[in-house]
mmCIF file of C-alpha atoms and ligand atoms in Angstrom:
data_model
loop_
_atom_site.group_PDB
_atom_site.id
_atom_site.type_symbol
_atom_site.label_atom_id
_atom_site.label_comp_id
_atom_site.label_asym_id
_atom_site.label_seq_id
_atom_site.Cartn_x
_atom_site.Cartn_y
_atom_site.Cartn_z
ATOM 1 C CA MET X 26 -5.930 -24.061 -4.830
ATOM 2 C CA THR X 27 -6.250 -20.319 -4.172
ATOM 3 C CA ALA X 28 -8.142 -18.738 -1.271
ATOM 4 C CA SER X 29 -11.285 -16.692 -1.927
ATOM 5 C CA LEU X 30 -11.420 -13.084 -0.754
ATOM 6 C CA ASN X 31 -15.209 -12.907 -1.078
ATOM 7 C CA ASN X 32 -16.830 -11.093 1.890
ATOM 8 C CA GLN X 33 -13.511 -10.086 3.432
ATOM 9 C CA VAL X 34 -12.924 -6.498 4.624
ATOM 10 C CA ALA X 35 -9.927 -4.482 3.373
ATOM 11 C CA LEU X 36 -8.526 -1.125 4.447
ATOM 12 C CA ILE X 37 -6.376 0.500 1.734
ATOM 13 C CA THR X 38 -4.204 3.604 2.183
ATOM 14 C CA GLY X 39 -3.343 5.861 -0.739
ATOM 15 C CA ALA X 40 -6.538 4.683 -2.447
ATOM 16 C CA SER X 41 -7.379 7.986 -4.153
ATOM 17 C CA ARG X 42 -5.352 7.357 -7.323
ATOM 18 C CA GLY X 43 -2.502 5.400 -8.923
ATOM 19 C CA LEU X 44 -1.697 1.965 -7.536
ATOM 20 C CA GLY X 45 -4.069 2.273 -4.546
ATOM 21 C CA ARG X 46 -6.990 2.925 -6.900
ATOM 22 C CA ALA X 47 -6.058 -0.107 -9.020
ATOM 23 C CA ILE X 48 -5.817 -2.321 -5.923
ATOM 24 C CA ALA X 49 -9.208 -1.047 -4.738
ATOM 25 C CA LEU X 50 -10.845 -1.933 -8.053
ATOM 26 C CA ARG X 51 -9.161 -5.357 -8.192
ATOM 27 C CA LEU X 52 -10.352 -6.218 -4.674
ATOM 28 C CA ALA X 53 -13.852 -4.872 -5.399
ATOM 29 C CA ALA X 54 -14.005 -7.254 -8.360
ATOM 30 C CA ALA X 55 -13.047 -10.079 -5.952
ATOM 31 C CA GLY X 56 -16.020 -9.300 -3.676
ATOM 32 C CA VAL X 57 -14.098 -7.533 -0.901
ATOM 33 C CA SER X 58 -15.735 -4.832 1.268
ATOM 34 C CA LEU X 59 -13.562 -1.726 1.130
ATOM 35 C CA ILE X 60 -12.495 1.127 3.379
ATOM 36 C CA LEU X 61 -10.669 3.562 1.095
ATOM 37 C CA SER X 62 -8.358 6.132 2.660
ATOM 38 C CA ALA X 63 -6.196 9.022 1.449
ATOM 39 C CA ARG X 64 -6.235 12.768 2.077
ATOM 40 C CA HIS X 65 -8.433 13.869 -0.849
ATOM 41 C CA ARG X 66 -12.119 13.170 -0.231
ATOM 42 C CA ALA X 67 -13.390 13.988 -3.730
ATOM 43 C CA ALA X 68 -10.872 11.665 -5.396
ATOM 44 C CA LEU X 69 -11.753 8.896 -2.906
ATOM 45 C CA GLU X 70 -15.429 9.324 -3.730
ATOM 46 C CA GLN X 71 -14.680 8.798 -7.435
ATOM 47 C CA VAL X 72 -12.734 5.610 -6.697
ATOM 48 C CA ALA X 73 -15.527 4.398 -4.407
ATOM 49 C CA GLU X 74 -18.080 4.937 -7.153
ATOM 50 C CA ALA X 75 -15.975 2.943 -9.632
ATOM 51 C CA ALA X 76 -15.528 0.169 -7.027
ATOM 52 C CA ARG X 77 -19.262 -0.010 -6.301
ATOM 53 C CA ALA X 78 -19.895 -0.510 -10.003
ATOM 54 C CA LEU X 79 -17.799 -3.712 -9.796
ATOM 55 C CA SER X 80 -19.101 -5.108 -6.527
ATOM 56 C CA GLY X 81 -22.242 -5.621 -4.488
ATOM 57 C CA GLU X 82 -20.212 -5.294 -1.284
ATOM 58 C CA PRO X 83 -20.001 -2.101 0.836
ATOM 59 C CA VAL X 84 -17.406 0.512 -0.147
ATOM 60 C CA VAL X 85 -16.803 3.396 2.276
ATOM 61 C CA ILE X 86 -14.317 6.246 2.226
ATOM 62 C CA ALA X 87 -12.245 7.329 5.223
ATOM 63 C CA PRO X 88 -10.228 10.501 4.537
ATOM 64 C CA LEU X 89 -6.935 10.251 6.395
ATOM 65 C CA ASP X 90 -3.411 11.632 6.534
ATOM 66 C CA VAL X 91 -1.243 8.630 7.447
ATOM 67 C CA THR X 92 1.177 10.859 9.331
ATOM 68 C CA ASP X 93 -1.529 11.659 11.923
ATOM 69 C CA ALA X 94 -1.887 8.965 14.615
ATOM 70 C CA ASP X 95 -5.211 10.343 15.889
ATOM 71 C CA GLN X 96 -6.714 10.142 12.399
ATOM 72 C CA ILE X 97 -5.411 6.561 12.075
ATOM 73 C CA ASP X 98 -7.118 5.576 15.351
ATOM 74 C CA HIS X 99 -10.342 7.244 14.236
ATOM 75 C CA VAL X 100 -10.376 5.381 10.899
ATOM 76 C CA VAL X 101 -9.467 1.987 12.371
ATOM 77 C CA GLU X 102 -12.020 2.320 15.201
ATOM 78 C CA GLY X 103 -14.668 3.386 12.655
ATOM 79 C CA ALA X 104 -13.877 0.389 10.453
ATOM 80 C CA ILE X 105 -14.143 -2.031 13.390
ATOM 81 C CA ALA X 106 -17.398 -0.398 14.548
ATOM 82 C CA GLN X 107 -18.894 -0.729 11.050
ATOM 83 C CA PHE X 108 -17.535 -4.103 9.879
ATOM 84 C CA GLY X 109 -16.452 -5.832 13.105
ATOM 85 C CA ARG X 110 -13.110 -6.869 11.566
ATOM 86 C CA ILE X 111 -10.326 -5.930 9.169
ATOM 87 C CA ASP X 112 -9.111 -8.954 7.182
ATOM 88 C CA ILE X 113 -6.752 -7.136 4.825
ATOM 89 C CA LEU X 114 -4.592 -4.043 5.316
ATOM 90 C CA ILE X 115 -2.880 -2.589 2.233
ATOM 91 C CA ASN X 116 -0.282 0.012 3.270
ATOM 92 C CA ASN X 117 0.183 1.757 -0.053
ATOM 93 C CA ALA X 118 0.372 5.538 0.603
ATOM 94 C CA GLY X 119 3.730 6.891 -0.504
ATOM 95 C CA LEU X 120 5.555 9.769 -2.131
ATOM 96 C CA SER X 121 9.018 11.097 -2.909
ATOM 97 C CA TRP X 122 11.032 13.838 -4.493
ATOM 98 C CA TYR X 123 13.984 13.135 -6.816
ATOM 99 C CA LYS X 124 17.009 15.369 -6.318
ATOM 100 C CA PRO X 125 20.433 15.449 -4.604
ATOM 101 C CA LEU X 126 20.229 15.503 -0.795
ATOM 102 C CA PRO X 127 21.338 19.151 -0.306
ATOM 103 C CA GLU X 128 18.314 20.220 -2.384
ATOM 104 C CA TRP X 129 15.875 18.415 -0.085
ATOM 105 C CA SER X 130 14.347 20.641 2.596
ATOM 106 C CA ARG X 131 14.164 19.272 6.145
ATOM 107 C CA ASP X 132 10.388 19.195 5.792
ATOM 108 C CA GLU X 133 10.638 17.070 2.632
ATOM 109 C CA ILE X 134 12.946 14.577 4.367
ATOM 110 C CA LEU X 135 10.579 14.306 7.340
ATOM 111 C CA THR X 136 7.524 13.995 5.081
ATOM 112 C CA VAL X 137 9.033 11.165 3.027
ATOM 113 C CA VAL X 138 9.974 9.195 6.145
ATOM 114 C CA ASN X 139 6.680 9.970 7.896
ATOM 115 C CA VAL X 140 4.427 8.965 4.980
ATOM 116 C CA ASN X 141 6.360 5.969 3.600
ATOM 117 C CA LEU X 142 7.606 4.450 6.853
ATOM 118 C CA THR X 143 6.301 5.957 10.113
ATOM 119 C CA GLY X 144 2.699 6.222 8.869
ATOM 120 C CA LEU X 145 2.838 2.623 7.630
ATOM 121 C CA MET X 146 4.092 1.437 11.032
ATOM 122 C CA LEU X 147 1.473 3.459 12.937
ATOM 123 C CA MET X 148 -1.358 2.157 10.753
ATOM 124 C CA THR X 149 -0.090 -1.413 11.160
ATOM 125 C CA HIS X 150 0.262 -0.908 14.921
ATOM 126 C CA ALA X 151 -3.402 0.156 15.088
ATOM 127 C CA VAL X 152 -4.691 -2.786 13.001
ATOM 128 C CA VAL X 153 -2.541 -5.706 14.192
ATOM 129 C CA PRO X 154 -4.256 -6.145 17.599
ATOM 130 C CA HIS X 155 -7.570 -6.685 15.777
ATOM 131 C CA MET X 156 -5.975 -9.284 13.480
ATOM 132 C CA ILE X 157 -4.464 -11.070 16.475
ATOM 133 C CA ARG X 158 -7.874 -11.031 18.194
ATOM 134 C CA GLN X 159 -9.398 -12.479 14.997
ATOM 135 C CA GLN X 160 -6.502 -14.992 14.734
ATOM 136 C CA GLY X 161 -6.202 -14.091 11.077
ATOM 137 C CA GLY X 162 -5.472 -11.329 8.622
ATOM 138 C CA GLN X 163 -3.188 -10.235 5.832
ATOM 139 C CA ILE X 164 -1.026 -7.122 5.645
ATOM 140 C CA VAL X 165 0.504 -6.110 2.317
ATOM 141 C CA ASN X 166 3.071 -3.344 2.462
ATOM 142 C CA ILE X 167 3.910 -1.596 -0.792
ATOM 143 C CA ALA X 168 7.646 -0.900 -0.678
ATOM 144 C CA SER X 169 9.710 -0.541 -3.863
ATOM 145 C CA ASP X 170 12.505 -2.417 -5.620
ATOM 146 C CA ILE X 171 14.511 0.428 -4.092
ATOM 147 C CA GLY X 172 13.789 -1.249 -0.730
ATOM 148 C CA ARG X 173 16.423 -3.865 -1.649
ATOM 149 C CA ARG X 174 18.910 -1.793 -3.628
ATOM 150 C CA VAL X 175 20.140 1.782 -3.793
ATOM 151 C CA VAL X 176 19.869 4.613 -6.320
ATOM 152 C CA PRO X 177 21.067 8.230 -6.082
ATOM 153 C CA ASN X 178 18.868 11.328 -5.626
ATOM 154 C CA MET X 179 16.225 9.649 -3.475
ATOM 155 C CA ALA X 180 18.237 8.893 -0.334
ATOM 156 C CA PRO X 181 15.413 9.561 2.198
ATOM 157 C CA TYR X 182 12.972 7.496 0.105
ATOM 158 C CA VAL X 183 15.524 4.667 -0.272
ATOM 159 C CA ALA X 184 16.015 4.723 3.499
ATOM 160 C CA ALA X 185 12.259 4.685 4.158
ATOM 161 C CA LYS X 186 11.595 1.784 1.753
ATOM 162 C CA HIS X 187 14.495 -0.253 3.203
ATOM 163 C CA GLY X 188 12.766 0.381 6.534
ATOM 164 C CA VAL X 189 9.463 -0.940 5.168
ATOM 165 C CA VAL X 190 11.155 -4.183 4.051
ATOM 166 C CA GLY X 191 12.808 -4.657 7.460
ATOM 167 C CA PHE X 192 9.643 -3.835 9.385
ATOM 168 C CA SER X 193 7.580 -6.256 7.289
ATOM 169 C CA GLY X 194 9.935 -9.213 7.737
ATOM 170 C CA SER X 195 10.324 -8.631 11.453
ATOM 171 C CA LEU X 196 6.582 -8.305 12.054
ATOM 172 C CA LEU X 197 5.788 -11.424 10.021
ATOM 173 C CA ARG X 198 7.955 -13.491 12.361
ATOM 174 C CA GLU X 199 6.025 -12.061 15.347
ATOM 175 C CA VAL X 200 2.460 -12.471 14.133
ATOM 176 C CA LYS X 201 2.440 -15.574 11.940
ATOM 177 C CA ALA X 202 1.718 -17.752 14.971
ATOM 178 C CA HIS X 203 -1.616 -15.888 15.180
ATOM 179 C CA GLY X 204 -2.502 -16.660 11.561
ATOM 180 C CA VAL X 205 -1.544 -13.162 10.431
ATOM 181 C CA LYS X 206 0.500 -12.859 7.226
ATOM 182 C CA VAL X 207 2.718 -9.888 6.375
ATOM 183 C CA SER X 208 3.906 -9.491 2.794
ATOM 184 C CA VAL X 209 5.976 -6.827 1.151
ATOM 185 C CA VAL X 210 5.622 -6.019 -2.559
ATOM 186 C CA LEU X 211 8.597 -4.363 -4.267
ATOM 187 C CA PRO X 212 7.546 -2.892 -7.607
ATOM 188 C CA GLY X 213 9.744 -1.224 -10.178
ATOM 189 C CA ILE X 214 8.524 1.800 -12.147
ATOM 190 C CA ILE X 215 4.705 2.120 -12.224
ATOM 191 C CA ASP X 216 2.690 4.408 -14.512
ATOM 192 C CA THR X 217 1.046 6.565 -11.797
ATOM 193 C CA TYR X 218 1.160 10.149 -10.486
ATOM 194 C CA PHE X 219 4.165 9.310 -8.267
ATOM 195 C CA GLY X 220 6.846 12.007 -8.066
ATOM 196 C CA GLY X 221 4.675 14.510 -9.933
ATOM 197 C CA GLY X 222 4.205 12.177 -12.928
ATOM 198 C CA GLU X 223 1.103 11.965 -15.087
ATOM 199 C CA ALA X 224 -0.538 8.526 -15.132
ATOM 200 C CA GLY X 225 -1.278 6.979 -18.503
ATOM 201 C CA THR X 226 1.625 8.662 -20.281
ATOM 202 C CA ARG X 227 4.289 5.950 -20.156
ATOM 203 C CA ASP X 228 4.940 3.003 -22.446
ATOM 204 C CA GLU X 229 3.820 -0.181 -20.665
ATOM 205 C CA THR X 230 7.018 -1.980 -21.673
ATOM 206 C CA TRP X 231 9.087 0.161 -19.300
ATOM 207 C CA ALA X 232 6.503 1.296 -16.714
ATOM 208 C CA LEU X 233 4.146 -1.215 -15.120
ATOM 209 C CA ARG X 234 0.448 -0.587 -15.487
ATOM 210 C CA PRO X 235 -0.934 -0.127 -11.938
ATOM 211 C CA GLU X 236 -3.396 -2.915 -12.788
ATOM 212 C CA ALA X 237 -0.444 -5.311 -13.232
ATOM 213 C CA VAL X 238 0.827 -4.541 -9.715
ATOM 214 C CA ALA X 239 -2.730 -4.783 -8.356
ATOM 215 C CA GLU X 240 -2.869 -8.274 -9.877
ATOM 216 C CA THR X 241 0.367 -9.117 -8.035
ATOM 217 C CA VAL X 242 -1.229 -7.940 -4.779
ATOM 218 C CA HIS X 243 -4.293 -10.091 -5.509
ATOM 219 C CA THR X 244 -1.998 -13.096 -6.070
ATOM 220 C CA VAL X 245 -0.275 -12.406 -2.739
ATOM 221 C CA LEU X 246 -3.658 -12.288 -0.990
ATOM 222 C CA THR X 247 -5.061 -15.484 -2.515
ATOM 223 C CA GLN X 248 -2.414 -17.978 -1.457
ATOM 224 C CA PRO X 249 -3.521 -21.088 0.446
ATOM 225 C CA PRO X 250 -3.820 -20.549 4.239
ATOM 226 C CA TYR X 251 -0.440 -22.049 5.045
ATOM 227 C CA VAL X 252 1.515 -20.185 2.346
ATOM 228 C CA VAL X 253 2.881 -16.655 2.583
ATOM 229 C CA LEU X 254 4.498 -14.736 -0.279
ATOM 230 C CA ASP X 255 6.624 -12.754 2.125
ATOM 231 C CA GLU X 256 8.553 -10.699 -0.444
ATOM 232 C CA VAL X 257 7.555 -10.217 -4.083
ATOM 233 C CA THR X 258 9.427 -8.111 -6.624
ATOM 234 C CA VAL X 259 7.707 -7.105 -9.879
ATOM 235 C CA HIS X 260 9.361 -5.229 -12.758
ATOM 236 C CA PRO X 261 8.605 -4.086 -16.270
ATOM 237 C CA LEU X 262 10.816 -6.285 -18.438
ATOM 238 C CA LYS X 263 12.651 -3.339 -19.983
ATOM 239 C CA GLN X 264 13.582 -1.643 -16.692
ATOM 240 C CA ASP X 265 17.287 -1.727 -15.898
ATOM 241 C CA PHE X 266 17.103 -3.436 -12.499
HETATM 242 O O1 LIG R 195 1.733 7.135 -6.490
HETATM 243 P P1 LIG R 195 0.564 8.221 -6.601
HETATM 244 P P2 LIG R 195 1.684 5.526 -6.611
HETATM 245 N N1 LIG R 195 -1.623 10.435 3.806
HETATM 246 O O2 LIG R 195 1.264 9.517 -6.372
HETATM 247 C C1 LIG R 195 -1.499 8.980 -1.102
HETATM 248 C C2 LIG R 195 5.088 2.950 -4.438
HETATM 249 N N2 LIG R 195 5.936 2.890 -5.632
HETATM 250 O O3 LIG R 195 0.312 5.034 -6.808
HETATM 251 O O4 LIG R 195 -3.472 11.776 0.099
HETATM 252 C C3 LIG R 195 -2.425 9.595 3.136
HETATM 253 O O5 LIG R 195 -0.194 8.045 -7.878
HETATM 254 C C4 LIG R 195 -2.112 9.830 -2.218
HETATM 255 O O6 LIG R 195 -3.411 10.299 -1.857
HETATM 256 P P3 LIG R 195 -3.745 11.803 -1.363
HETATM 257 C C5 LIG R 195 5.044 4.306 -3.760
HETATM 258 O O7 LIG R 195 6.165 4.558 -2.941
HETATM 259 C C6 LIG R 195 5.616 3.615 -6.732
HETATM 260 O O8 LIG R 195 2.732 5.125 -7.580
HETATM 261 O O9 LIG R 195 -5.220 11.934 -1.675
HETATM 262 N N3 LIG R 195 -2.254 9.284 1.844
HETATM 263 C C7 LIG R 195 -2.250 8.809 -3.332
HETATM 264 O O10 LIG R 195 -3.472 8.103 -3.194
HETATM 265 C C8 LIG R 195 3.765 4.165 -2.934
HETATM 266 O O11 LIG R 195 4.042 3.530 -1.703
HETATM 267 C C9 LIG R 195 6.447 3.543 -7.864
HETATM 268 O O12 LIG R 195 -2.858 12.748 -2.120
HETATM 269 C C10 LIG R 195 -1.236 9.871 1.196
HETATM 270 C C11 LIG R 195 -1.108 7.848 -3.084
HETATM 271 O O13 LIG R 195 -0.615 8.082 -1.750
HETATM 272 C C12 LIG R 195 2.882 3.254 -3.788
HETATM 273 O O14 LIG R 195 3.737 2.682 -4.783
HETATM 274 C C13 LIG R 195 7.567 2.736 -7.844
HETATM 275 C C14 LIG R 195 -0.353 10.756 1.835
HETATM 276 C C15 LIG R 195 0.043 8.064 -4.064
HETATM 277 O O15 LIG R 195 -0.413 7.887 -5.374
HETATM 278 C C16 LIG R 195 1.735 3.967 -4.473
HETATM 279 O O16 LIG R 195 2.210 5.128 -5.157
HETATM 280 C C17 LIG R 195 7.862 2.035 -6.698
HETATM 281 C C18 LIG R 195 -0.591 11.033 3.198
HETATM 282 N N4 LIG R 195 0.191 11.887 3.898
HETATM 283 C C19 LIG R 195 7.034 2.112 -5.583
HETATM 284 N N5 LIG R 195 0.576 11.177 0.930
HETATM 285 C C20 LIG R 195 6.161 4.287 -9.131
HETATM 286 N N6 LIG R 195 4.969 4.885 -9.270
HETATM 287 O O17 LIG R 195 7.006 4.300 -10.048
HETATM 288 C C21 LIG R 195 0.269 10.571 -0.235
HETATM 289 O O18 LIG R 195 8.981 1.289 -6.690
HETATM 290 N N7 LIG R 195 -0.815 9.787 -0.092
#
């Protein structure tokens, strides 16, 4: 038996495009009220419009840079004021460059760690007290298969995603007694705008459709109350993993 998400409230980061957009549309179709966040307001508005077409539930946008703790507080407080609760947090915002370490600027290293890891921890830190108060909630952190292995030319990103996996497992052991689940999803290559790519240009046999990963996230979220999919890896069959 799977749990229903109908009437739950979800906050999604990185919702303006790519995987975050696909997760937003999948949850809208499941009857979830949505708070969509990313930096680009116009892109968020387009995703919100597409989500509203799938759902009778409220969909609001909350422009946010996940590296800014004040903006995180503002968005989380606004969500609680409007909806009274946050049932689901999807920490999805992420980015990287791909090049040997000496070619990375200091700013690029700091940005990759701040967006993929520090921002995720700060957002989680702001939301978890509400989930504990509610005695329930689900956090899904989008890491990467690179969070469990290593590849060259992305060392700061590899480090950040390993951090996401460690953070997720540690936090789960803290909060599960309060009915709060923490899951980490580790996808392989996805056909999005990641790393300067152009979504919709890759063969689906070697790059996952974002909708396929969104379906994985939906599966994670719809487990029975006493089951947690704590770590889920998903790959295109042809990827060399
Ligand atoms: O990438 P993309 P994905 N503050 O570039 C947002 C992981 N992953 O969908 O702020 C707030 O299409 C940005 O919005 P905006 C990856 O590490 C991917 O593939 O408006 N938001 C956009 O919505 C990441 O964790 C692959 O520019 C910020 C979104 O992030 C997740 O999948 C493989 C932000 C990025 O959309 C989704 O990435 C893998 C900030 N400072 C893991 N900076 C893959 N695609 O192959 C960026 O293993 N965003």
